Coordinates of C-alpha atoms in Angstrom, one line a residue:
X520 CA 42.9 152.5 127.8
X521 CA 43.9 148.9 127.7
X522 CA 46.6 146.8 130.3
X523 CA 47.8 144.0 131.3
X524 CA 46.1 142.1 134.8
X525 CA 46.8 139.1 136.8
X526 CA 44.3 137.5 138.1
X527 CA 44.3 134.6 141.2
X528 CA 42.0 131.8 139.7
X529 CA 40.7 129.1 141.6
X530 CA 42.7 126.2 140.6
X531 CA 45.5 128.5 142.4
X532 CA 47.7 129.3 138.8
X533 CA 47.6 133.1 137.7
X534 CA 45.3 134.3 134.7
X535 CA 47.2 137.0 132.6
X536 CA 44.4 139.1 131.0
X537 CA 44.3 142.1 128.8
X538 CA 41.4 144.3 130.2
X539 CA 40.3 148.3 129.0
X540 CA 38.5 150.8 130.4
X541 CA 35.7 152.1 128.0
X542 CA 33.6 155.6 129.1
X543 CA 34.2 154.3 132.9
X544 CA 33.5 150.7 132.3
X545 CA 36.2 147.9 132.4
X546 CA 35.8 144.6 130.5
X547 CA 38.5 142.2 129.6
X548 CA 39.3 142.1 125.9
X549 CA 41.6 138.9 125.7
X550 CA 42.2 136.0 128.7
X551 CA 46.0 135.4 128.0
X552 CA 46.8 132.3 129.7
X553 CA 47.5 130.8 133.1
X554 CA 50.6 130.6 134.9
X555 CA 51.8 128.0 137.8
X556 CA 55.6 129.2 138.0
X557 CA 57.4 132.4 137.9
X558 CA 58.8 131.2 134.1
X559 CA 55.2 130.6 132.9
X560 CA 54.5 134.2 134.0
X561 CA 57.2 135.8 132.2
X562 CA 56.2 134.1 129.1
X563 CA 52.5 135.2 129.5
X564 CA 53.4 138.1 130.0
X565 CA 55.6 139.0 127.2
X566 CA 53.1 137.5 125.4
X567 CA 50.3 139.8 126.7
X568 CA 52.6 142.7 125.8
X569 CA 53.3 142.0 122.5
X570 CA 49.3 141.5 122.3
X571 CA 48.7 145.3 123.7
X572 CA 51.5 147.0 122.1
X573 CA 51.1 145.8 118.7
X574 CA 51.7 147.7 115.2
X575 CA 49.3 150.0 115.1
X576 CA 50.8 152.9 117.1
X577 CA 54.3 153.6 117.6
X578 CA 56.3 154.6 120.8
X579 CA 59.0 157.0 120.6
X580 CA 61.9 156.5 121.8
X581 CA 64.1 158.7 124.3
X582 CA 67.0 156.4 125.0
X583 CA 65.6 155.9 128.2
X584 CA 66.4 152.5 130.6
X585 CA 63.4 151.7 132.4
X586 CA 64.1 149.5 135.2
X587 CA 61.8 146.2 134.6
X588 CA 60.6 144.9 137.7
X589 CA 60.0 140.9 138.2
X590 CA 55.9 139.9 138.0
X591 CA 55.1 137.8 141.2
X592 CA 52.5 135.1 141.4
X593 CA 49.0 137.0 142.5
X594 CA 48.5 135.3 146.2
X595 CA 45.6 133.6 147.0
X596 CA 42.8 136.9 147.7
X597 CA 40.7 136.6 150.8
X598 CA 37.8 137.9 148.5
X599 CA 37.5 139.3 145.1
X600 CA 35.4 140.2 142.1
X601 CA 35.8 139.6 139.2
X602 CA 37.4 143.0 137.9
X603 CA 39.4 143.6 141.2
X604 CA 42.8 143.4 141.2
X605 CA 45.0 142.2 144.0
X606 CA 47.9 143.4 142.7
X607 CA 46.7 146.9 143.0
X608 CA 48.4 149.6 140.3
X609 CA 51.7 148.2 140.7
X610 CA 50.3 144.7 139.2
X611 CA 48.5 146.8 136.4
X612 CA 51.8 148.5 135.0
X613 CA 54.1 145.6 135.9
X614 CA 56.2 144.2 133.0
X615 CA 58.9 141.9 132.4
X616 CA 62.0 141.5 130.4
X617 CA 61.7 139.7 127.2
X618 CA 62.6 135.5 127.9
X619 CA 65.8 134.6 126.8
X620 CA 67.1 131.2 125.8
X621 CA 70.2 130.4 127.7
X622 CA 71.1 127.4 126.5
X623 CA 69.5 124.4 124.0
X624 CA 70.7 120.6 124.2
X625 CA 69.8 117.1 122.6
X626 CA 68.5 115.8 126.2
X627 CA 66.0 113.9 124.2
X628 CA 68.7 111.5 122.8
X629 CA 71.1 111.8 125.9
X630 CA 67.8 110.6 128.4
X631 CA 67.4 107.8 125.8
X632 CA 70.7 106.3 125.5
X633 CA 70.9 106.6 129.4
X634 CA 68.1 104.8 129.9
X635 CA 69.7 101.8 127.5
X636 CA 72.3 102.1 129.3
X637 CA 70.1 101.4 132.8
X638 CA 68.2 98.7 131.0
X639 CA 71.5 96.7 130.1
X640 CA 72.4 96.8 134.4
X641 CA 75.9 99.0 133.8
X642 CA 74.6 101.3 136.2
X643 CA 75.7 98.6 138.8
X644 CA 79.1 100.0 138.2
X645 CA 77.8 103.2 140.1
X646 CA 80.1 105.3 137.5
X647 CA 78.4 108.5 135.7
X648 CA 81.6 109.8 134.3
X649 CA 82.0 106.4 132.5
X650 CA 78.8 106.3 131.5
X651 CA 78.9 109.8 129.9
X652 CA 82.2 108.6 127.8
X653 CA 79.9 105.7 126.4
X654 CA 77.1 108.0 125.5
X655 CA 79.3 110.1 124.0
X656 CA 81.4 107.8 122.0
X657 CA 77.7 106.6 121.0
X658 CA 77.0 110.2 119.8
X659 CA 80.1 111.6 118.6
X660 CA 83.3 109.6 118.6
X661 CA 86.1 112.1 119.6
X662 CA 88.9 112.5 121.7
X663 CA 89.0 112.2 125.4
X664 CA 89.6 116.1 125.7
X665 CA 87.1 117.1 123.1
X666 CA 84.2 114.7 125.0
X667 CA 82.8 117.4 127.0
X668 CA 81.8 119.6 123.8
X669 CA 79.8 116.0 123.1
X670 CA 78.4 116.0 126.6
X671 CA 77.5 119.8 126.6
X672 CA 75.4 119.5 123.5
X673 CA 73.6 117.0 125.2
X674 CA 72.9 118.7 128.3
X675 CA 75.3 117.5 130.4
X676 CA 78.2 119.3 132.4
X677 CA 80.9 117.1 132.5
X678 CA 83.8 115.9 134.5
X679 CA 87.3 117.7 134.0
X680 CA 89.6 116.3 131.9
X681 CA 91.5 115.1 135.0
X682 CA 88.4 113.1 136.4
X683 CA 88.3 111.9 132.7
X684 CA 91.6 110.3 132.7
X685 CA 90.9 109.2 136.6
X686 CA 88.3 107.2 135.0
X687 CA 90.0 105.5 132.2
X688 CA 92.3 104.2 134.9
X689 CA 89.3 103.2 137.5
X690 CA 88.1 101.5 134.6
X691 CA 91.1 99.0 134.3
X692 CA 91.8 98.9 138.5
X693 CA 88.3 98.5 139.0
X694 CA 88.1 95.6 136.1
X695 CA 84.8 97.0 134.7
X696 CA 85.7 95.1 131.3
X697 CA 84.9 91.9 133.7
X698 CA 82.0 93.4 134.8
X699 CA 80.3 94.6 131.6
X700 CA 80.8 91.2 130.1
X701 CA 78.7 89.6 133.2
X702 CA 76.3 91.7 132.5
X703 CA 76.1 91.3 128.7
X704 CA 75.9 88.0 128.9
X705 CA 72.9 87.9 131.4
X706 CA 71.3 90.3 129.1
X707 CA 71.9 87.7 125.9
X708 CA 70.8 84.1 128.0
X709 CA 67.8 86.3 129.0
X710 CA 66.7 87.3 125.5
X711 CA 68.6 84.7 123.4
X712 CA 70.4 81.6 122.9
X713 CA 74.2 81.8 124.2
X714 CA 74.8 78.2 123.0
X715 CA 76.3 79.6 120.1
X716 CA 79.2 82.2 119.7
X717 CA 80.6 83.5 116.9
X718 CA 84.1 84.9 116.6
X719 CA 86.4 87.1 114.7
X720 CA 89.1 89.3 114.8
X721 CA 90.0 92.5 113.2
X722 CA 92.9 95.1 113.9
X723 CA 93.6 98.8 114.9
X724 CA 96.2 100.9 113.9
X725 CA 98.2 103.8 115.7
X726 CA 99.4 107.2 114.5
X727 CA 102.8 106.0 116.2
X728 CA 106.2 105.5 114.5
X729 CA 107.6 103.1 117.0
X730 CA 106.3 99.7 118.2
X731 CA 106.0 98.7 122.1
X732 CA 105.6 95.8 123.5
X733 CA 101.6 96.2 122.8
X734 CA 101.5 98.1 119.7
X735 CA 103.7 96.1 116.9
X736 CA 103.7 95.9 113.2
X737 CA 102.2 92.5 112.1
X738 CA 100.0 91.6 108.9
X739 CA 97.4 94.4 107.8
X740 CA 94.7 93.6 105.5
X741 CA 94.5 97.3 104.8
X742 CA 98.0 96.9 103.7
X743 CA 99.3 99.5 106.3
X744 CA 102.7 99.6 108.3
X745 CA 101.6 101.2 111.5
X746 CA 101.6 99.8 114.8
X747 CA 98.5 97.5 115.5
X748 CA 97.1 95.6 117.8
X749 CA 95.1 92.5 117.4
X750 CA 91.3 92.8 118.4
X751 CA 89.0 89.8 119.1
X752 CA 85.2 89.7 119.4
X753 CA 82.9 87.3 120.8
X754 CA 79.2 88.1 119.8
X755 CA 76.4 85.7 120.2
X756 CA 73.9 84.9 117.3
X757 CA 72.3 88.0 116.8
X758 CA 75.9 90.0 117.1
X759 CA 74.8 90.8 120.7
X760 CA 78.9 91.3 121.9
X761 CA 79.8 89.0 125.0
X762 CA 83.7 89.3 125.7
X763 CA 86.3 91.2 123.6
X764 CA 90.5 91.0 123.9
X765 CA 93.3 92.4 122.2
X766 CA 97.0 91.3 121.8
X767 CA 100.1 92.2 120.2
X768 CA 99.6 93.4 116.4
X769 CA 102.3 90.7 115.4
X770 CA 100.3 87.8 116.7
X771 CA 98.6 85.4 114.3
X772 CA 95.1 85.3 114.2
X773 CA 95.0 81.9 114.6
X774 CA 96.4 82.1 118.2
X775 CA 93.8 84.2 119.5
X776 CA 90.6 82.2 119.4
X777 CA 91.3 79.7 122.5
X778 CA 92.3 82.2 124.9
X779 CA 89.2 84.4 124.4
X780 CA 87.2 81.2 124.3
X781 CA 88.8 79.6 127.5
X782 CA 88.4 83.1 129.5
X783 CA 84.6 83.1 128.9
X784 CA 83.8 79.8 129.0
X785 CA 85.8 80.0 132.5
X786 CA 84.0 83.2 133.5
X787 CA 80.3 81.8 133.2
X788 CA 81.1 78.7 133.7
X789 CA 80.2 77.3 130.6
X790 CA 81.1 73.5 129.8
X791 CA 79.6 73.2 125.8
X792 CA 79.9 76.2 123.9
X793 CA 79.5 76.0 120.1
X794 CA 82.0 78.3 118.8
X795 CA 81.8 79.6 114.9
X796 CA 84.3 81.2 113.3
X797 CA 85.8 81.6 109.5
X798 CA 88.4 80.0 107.7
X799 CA 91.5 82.2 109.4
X800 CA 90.7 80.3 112.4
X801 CA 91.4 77.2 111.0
X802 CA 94.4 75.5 112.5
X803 CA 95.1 71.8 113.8
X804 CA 96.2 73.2 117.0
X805 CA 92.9 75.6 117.4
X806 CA 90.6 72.6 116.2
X807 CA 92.2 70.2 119.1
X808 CA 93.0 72.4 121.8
X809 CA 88.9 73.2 121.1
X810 CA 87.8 69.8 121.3
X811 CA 89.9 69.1 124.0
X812 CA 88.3 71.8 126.5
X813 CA 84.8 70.0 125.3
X814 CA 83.8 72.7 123.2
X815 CA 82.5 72.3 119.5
X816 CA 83.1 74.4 116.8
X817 CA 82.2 75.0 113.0
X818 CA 85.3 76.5 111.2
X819 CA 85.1 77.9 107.5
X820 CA 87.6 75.5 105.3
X821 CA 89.7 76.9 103.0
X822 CA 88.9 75.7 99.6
X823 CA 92.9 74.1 99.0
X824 CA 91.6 71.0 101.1
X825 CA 88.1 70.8 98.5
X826 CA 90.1 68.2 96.4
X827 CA 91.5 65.9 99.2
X828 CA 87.6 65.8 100.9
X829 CA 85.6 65.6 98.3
X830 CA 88.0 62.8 96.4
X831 CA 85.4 60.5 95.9
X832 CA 83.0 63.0 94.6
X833 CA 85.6 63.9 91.7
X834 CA 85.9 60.6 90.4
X835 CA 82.2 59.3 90.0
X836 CA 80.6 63.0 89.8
X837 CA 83.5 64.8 87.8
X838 CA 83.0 68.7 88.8
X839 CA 79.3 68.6 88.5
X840 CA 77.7 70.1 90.9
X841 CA 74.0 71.1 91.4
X842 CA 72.7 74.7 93.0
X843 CA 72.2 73.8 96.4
X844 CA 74.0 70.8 96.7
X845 CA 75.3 69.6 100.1
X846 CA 78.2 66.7 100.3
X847 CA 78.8 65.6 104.3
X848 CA 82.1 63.6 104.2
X849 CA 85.3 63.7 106.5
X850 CA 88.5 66.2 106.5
X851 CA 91.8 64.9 107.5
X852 CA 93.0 66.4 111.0
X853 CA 96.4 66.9 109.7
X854 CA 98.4 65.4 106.6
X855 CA 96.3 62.5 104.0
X856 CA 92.4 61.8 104.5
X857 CA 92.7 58.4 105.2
X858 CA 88.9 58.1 106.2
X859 CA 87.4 58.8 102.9
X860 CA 88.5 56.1 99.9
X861 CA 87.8 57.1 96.6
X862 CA 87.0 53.6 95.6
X863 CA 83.9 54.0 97.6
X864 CA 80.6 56.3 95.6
X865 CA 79.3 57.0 98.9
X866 CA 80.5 59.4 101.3
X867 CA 81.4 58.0 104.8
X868 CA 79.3 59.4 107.9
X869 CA 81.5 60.8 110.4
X870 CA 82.0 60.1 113.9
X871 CA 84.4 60.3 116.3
X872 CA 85.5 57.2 117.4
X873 CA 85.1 55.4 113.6
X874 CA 87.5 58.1 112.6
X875 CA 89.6 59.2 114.8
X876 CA 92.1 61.1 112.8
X877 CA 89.5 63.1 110.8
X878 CA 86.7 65.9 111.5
X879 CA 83.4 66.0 109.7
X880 CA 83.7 68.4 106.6
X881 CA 80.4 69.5 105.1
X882 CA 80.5 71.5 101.9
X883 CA 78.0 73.3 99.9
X884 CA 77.6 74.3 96.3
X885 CA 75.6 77.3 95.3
X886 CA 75.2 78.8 91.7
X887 CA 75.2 82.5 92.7
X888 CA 78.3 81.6 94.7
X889 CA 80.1 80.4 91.3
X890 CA 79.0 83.2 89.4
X891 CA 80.6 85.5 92.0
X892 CA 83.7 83.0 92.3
X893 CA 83.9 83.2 88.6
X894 CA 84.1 87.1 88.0
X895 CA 86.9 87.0 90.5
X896 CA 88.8 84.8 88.9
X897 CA 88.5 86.5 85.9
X898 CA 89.4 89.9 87.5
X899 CA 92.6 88.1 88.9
X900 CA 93.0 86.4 85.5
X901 CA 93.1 89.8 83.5
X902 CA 96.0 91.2 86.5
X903 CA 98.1 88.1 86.0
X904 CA 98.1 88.6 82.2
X905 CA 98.8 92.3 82.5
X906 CA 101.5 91.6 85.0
X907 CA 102.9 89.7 82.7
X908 CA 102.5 92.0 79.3
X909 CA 104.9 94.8 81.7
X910 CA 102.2 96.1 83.7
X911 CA 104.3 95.8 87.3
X912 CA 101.6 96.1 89.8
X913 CA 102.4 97.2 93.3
X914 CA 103.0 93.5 94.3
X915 CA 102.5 89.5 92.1
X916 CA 99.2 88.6 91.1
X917 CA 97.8 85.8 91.7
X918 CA 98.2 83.2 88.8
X919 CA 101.8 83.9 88.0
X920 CA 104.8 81.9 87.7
X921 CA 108.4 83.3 87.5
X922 CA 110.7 81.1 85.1
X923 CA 113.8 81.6 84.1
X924 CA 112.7 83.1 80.9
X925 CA 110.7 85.9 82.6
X926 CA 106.7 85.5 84.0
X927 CA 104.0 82.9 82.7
X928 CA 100.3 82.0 83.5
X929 CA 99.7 79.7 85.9
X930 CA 97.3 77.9 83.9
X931 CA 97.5 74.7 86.1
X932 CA 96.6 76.8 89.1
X933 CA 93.4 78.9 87.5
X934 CA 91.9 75.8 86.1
X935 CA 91.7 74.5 89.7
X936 CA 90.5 77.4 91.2
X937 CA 87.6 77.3 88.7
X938 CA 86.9 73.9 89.3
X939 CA 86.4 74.5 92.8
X940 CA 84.0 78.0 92.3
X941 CA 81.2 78.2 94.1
X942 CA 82.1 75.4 96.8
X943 CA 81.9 76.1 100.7
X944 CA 83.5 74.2 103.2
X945 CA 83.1 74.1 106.7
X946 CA 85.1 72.2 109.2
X947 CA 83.2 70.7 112.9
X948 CA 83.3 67.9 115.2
X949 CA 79.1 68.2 115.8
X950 CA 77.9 64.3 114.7
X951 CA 75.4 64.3 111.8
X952 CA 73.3 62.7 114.6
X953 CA 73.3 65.8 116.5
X954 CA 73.4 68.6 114.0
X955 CA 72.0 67.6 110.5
X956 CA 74.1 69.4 107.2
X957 CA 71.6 72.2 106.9
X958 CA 72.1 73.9 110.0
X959 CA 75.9 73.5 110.4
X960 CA 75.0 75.7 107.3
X961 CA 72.8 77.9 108.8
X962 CA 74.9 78.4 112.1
X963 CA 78.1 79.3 109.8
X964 CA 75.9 81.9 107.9
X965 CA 75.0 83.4 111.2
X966 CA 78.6 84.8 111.1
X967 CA 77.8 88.2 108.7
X968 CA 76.9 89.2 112.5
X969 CA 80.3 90.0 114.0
X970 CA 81.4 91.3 110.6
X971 CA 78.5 93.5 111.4
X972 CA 79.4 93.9 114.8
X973 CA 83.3 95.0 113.9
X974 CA 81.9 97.2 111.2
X975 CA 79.9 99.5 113.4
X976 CA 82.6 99.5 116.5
X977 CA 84.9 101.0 112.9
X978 CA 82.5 103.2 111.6
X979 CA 79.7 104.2 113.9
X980 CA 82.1 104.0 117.3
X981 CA 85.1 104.9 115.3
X982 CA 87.6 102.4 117.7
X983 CA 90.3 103.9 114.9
X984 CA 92.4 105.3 114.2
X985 CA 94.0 105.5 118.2
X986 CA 96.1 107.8 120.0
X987 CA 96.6 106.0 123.3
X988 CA 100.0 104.9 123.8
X989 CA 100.0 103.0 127.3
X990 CA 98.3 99.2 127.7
X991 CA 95.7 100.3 130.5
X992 CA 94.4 103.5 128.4
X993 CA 94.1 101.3 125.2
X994 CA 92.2 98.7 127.4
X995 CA 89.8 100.9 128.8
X996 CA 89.1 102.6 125.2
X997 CA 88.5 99.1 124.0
X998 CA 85.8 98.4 127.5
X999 CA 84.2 101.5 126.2
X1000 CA 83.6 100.9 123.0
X1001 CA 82.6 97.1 123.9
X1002 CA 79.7 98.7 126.1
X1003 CA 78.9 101.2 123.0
X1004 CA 78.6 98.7 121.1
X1005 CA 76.5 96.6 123.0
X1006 CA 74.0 99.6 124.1
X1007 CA 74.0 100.4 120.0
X1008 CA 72.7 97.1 119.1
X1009 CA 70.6 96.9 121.5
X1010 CA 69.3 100.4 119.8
X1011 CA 69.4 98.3 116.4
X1012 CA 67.2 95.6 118.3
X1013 CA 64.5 97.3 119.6
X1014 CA 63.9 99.9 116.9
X1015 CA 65.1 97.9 113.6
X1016 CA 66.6 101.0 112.9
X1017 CA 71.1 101.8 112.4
X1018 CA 72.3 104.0 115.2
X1019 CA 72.9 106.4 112.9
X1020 CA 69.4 106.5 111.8
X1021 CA 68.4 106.7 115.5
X1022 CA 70.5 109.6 116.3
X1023 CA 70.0 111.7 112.8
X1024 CA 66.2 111.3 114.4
X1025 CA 66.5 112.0 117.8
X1026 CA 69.4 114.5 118.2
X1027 CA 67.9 117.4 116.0
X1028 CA 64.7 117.6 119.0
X1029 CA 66.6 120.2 121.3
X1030 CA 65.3 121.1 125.2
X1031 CA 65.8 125.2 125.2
X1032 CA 66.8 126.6 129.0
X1033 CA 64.7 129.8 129.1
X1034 CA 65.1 132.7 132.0
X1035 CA 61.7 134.2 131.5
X1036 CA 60.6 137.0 134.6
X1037 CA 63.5 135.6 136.7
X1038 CA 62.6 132.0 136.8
X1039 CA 65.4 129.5 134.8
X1040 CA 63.0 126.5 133.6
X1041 CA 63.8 123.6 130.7
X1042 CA 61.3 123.1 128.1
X1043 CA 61.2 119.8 126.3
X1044 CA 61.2 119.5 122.5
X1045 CA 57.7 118.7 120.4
X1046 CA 57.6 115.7 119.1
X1047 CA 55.9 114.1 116.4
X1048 CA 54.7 110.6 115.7
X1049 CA 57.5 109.0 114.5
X1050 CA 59.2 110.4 117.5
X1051 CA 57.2 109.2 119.7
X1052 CA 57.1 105.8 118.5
X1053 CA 61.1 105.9 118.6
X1054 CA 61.3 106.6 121.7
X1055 CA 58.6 103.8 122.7
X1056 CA 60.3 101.2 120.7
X1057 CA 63.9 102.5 123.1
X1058 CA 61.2 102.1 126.3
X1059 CA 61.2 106.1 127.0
X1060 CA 58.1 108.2 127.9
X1061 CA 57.1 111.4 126.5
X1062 CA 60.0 114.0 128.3
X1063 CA 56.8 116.8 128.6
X1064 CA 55.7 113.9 131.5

């Protein structure tokens, strides 16, 4: 006759044995385990019964319920030998229910966003709600009502929908947009240089029929007629974000750079930023009001102006241009370059005082460039002509002329633009003396960050479509997804790995809630070695410790 017995061991945990009695003799056939918690018990001991019962006879069953009572820790014995058994007969024919798993979750991933989160300082905001609708819009961009499905599956019981929406508003009366930008931009002069911004803007459109005074319809590069609204980010050099802003969808892009500039300048009290941004910036107004504030900037050109800078390169060089090739000449701030004569072969060196009404213009020539320049011409080439054979596209091609007589090539027009393919200006007011042509280059390339940047806040944090409709609830979805954004690039930082990547590894490794002999206890995942050196690389231990 074989059973199960619990034995008190001397480390203090309980040994789960299975022990028989052969012709009046007892020896233990199998030692189980040992338990140190009511759950561990339960386990053991399902385990040990599944040992004894086995395959090899069967039970038969009556339909009876036999009440299962709960196996209790063995206490410590005064004395005992090695086949007595404290728990006395009661202990020898005591079972438990089968465990059960109540509940599994991605705690894993939540524990290691969280602890992002911590490193970046946004706990100083002392919020957890908030913090829970960044983790989730990090996990699973959805609504504001379906959030707590997000948070669930991740182990966490969240706030009502109520405390929710209480949040979005503590967010803008408490100004944690202010905050969060403090902190990211201790975080980026700690680990990086914040010398150097770079800027763009983007915009988000509305499932809305009518405009406000926030949400209007304005230029769409996706070509949409929704309500919009203008969004501006400030990244450093890595694409690190630092400040972010929005305005009216009707606004030009062009009036949006100084305000975001002056407001963090003002709030770290910064006196020379370097500011980078692409040719859509460009404006005289943005360029003065820039230099003005004692700021310096490198601003894409627009390749319109390439025949009025580089003049004197046309007539002694012709279009000739070598891969690689950097001209550093002057730009006119506003009408005729009046700096750079043609008469002269060499390109004047500019400085501020010398020249007075011009900025320094630095263009660069490179062959893959052209050849990309060149297919796009042709592209635009082939629409023209078929616009003009009775092909009517959606709207004119580039490269046609209407005439009284009906539509014509613009010859004049595509022989200039390939004359100027592969050319890349850039636009500053940083002396040669201070910034040599190569790395105004180098800075300017730096820019495929906050394209980068915008992308994932698009894609990964899905900022769009939105379906708030008043200002402070569209603020405080734009402060989250500015701190989602900076806790995923952090992600990308230290693990050199896309936050998708990161989360298609880490949410799959689910904690299971068992209720084994009475006793609720959380199990963590197993984890393997690329697991482990994830979660290292995010600066989280093993969850088993």
């Amino acid at each position: 006759m074989a059973w199960i017995r619990r034995v008190r061991t001397a480390s203090g945990a309980t040994a789960v044995q299975i022990a028989e009695s052969v012709d009046g003799r007892r020896r233990i056939v199998r030692h189980v385990g040992s338990a140190h918690d009511g759950a561990e018990l339960g386990l053991l001991m399902a385990q040990a019964r599944q040992l004894l019962e086995g395959d090899a006879q069967g039970e038969l069953d009556l339909g009876l319920s036999i009440p299962v009572p709960r196996a209790a820790m063995v206490p410590a014995p005064s004395a005992a030998t090695l086949f007595d058994d404290p728990a006395g007969p009661v202990g020898r024919r005591a079972v438990v229910a089968a465990p059960q798993v109540l509940r599994t979750s991605s705690a894993v991933l939540y524990d290691a966003l969280a602890g992002v989160y911590t490193d970046l300082g946004f706990d100083a905001l002392g919020d957890e709600v908030f913090r829970d609708l960044v983790i989730a819009r990090l996990v699973e961009p959805t609504s504001l009502l379906d959030a707590d499905r997000v948070l669930a599956d991740l182990g966490r019981v969240s706030a009502s929908l109520s405390t929710r929406s209480r949040t979005l508003r503590r967010c803008q009366d408490g100004a944690y947009r202010d905050q969060i930008a403090k902190l990211c931009f201790q975080h980026a002069r700690a680990s990086a240089d914040v010398s150097l911004c770079l800027y763009d803007v983007t915009t988000l459109h509305f499932e809305a029929a009518d405009e406000d005074a926030l949400r209007k319809v304005g230029y769409s590069k996706e070509r949409r007629v929704d309500p919009q609204i203008i969004v501006g980010l400030l990244v450093d050099r890595g694409g690190f974000p630092l400040e972010i802003g929005c305005w009216e969808g009707n606004k030009a892009e062009t009036h949006t750079i100084v305000p975001i500039i002056e407001a963090f300048a003002a709030r770290h009290q910064i006196n020379d930023l370097v500011v980078v941004a692409d040719a859509g910036m460009l404006s005289a107004a943005n360029l003065k009001a820039l230099d003005e504030a004692g700021h310096t900037f490198i601003v894409g050109s627009k390749n319109a102006k390439a025949p009025i800078d580089l003049a004197s390169h046309f007539r002694w060089h012709g279009d000739a241009f070598t891969d690689g090739q950097v001209i550093d000449t002057l730009t006119p701030k506003a009408g005729k370059n009046k700096g750079n004569d043609p008469a002269l072969r060499a390109e004047p060196v500019w400085d501020p005082e010398q020249y007075p009404t011009s900025w320094r213009a630095v263009w660069s020539y490179s062959a893959r460039r052209f050849a990309r320049d060149n297919k796009t011409l042709t592209a635009q080439e082939n629409r023209a002509k078929a616009a003009i054979e009775g092909n009517k596209p959606a709207r004119t091609p580039r490269f046609v002329k209407t005439r009284t007589d009906g539509l014509v090539l613009d010859d004049a027009a595509l022989a200039r633009a390939r004359r100027l393919a592969g050319l890349k200006g850039l636009v500053t007011n940083i002396p040669t003396t201070v910034l040599p042509a190569s790395e105004v280059i180098s800075s300017y390339a730096d820019l495929w960050h906050v394209e980068q940047s915008f992308r994932m806040s698009k894609s990964d944090l899905r900022a769009r479509p939105l379906f708030a409709r008043r200002r402070d609830s569209i603020e405080a979805h734009l402060t989250i997804v500015f701190t989602a954004l900076a806790i995923a690039r952090t992600v990308q930082a230290r693990t050199g790995l896309s936050l998708r990547r990161v989360l298609r590894q880490l949410r799959p490794l689910r904690s299971a809630t068992i209720e084994a002999n009475g006793t609720i206890r959380t199990l963590p995942p197993a984890l393997g070695p690329d697991e482990h050196a994830l979660l290292n690389d995010l600066g989280q231990t093993d969850p088993r410790h």
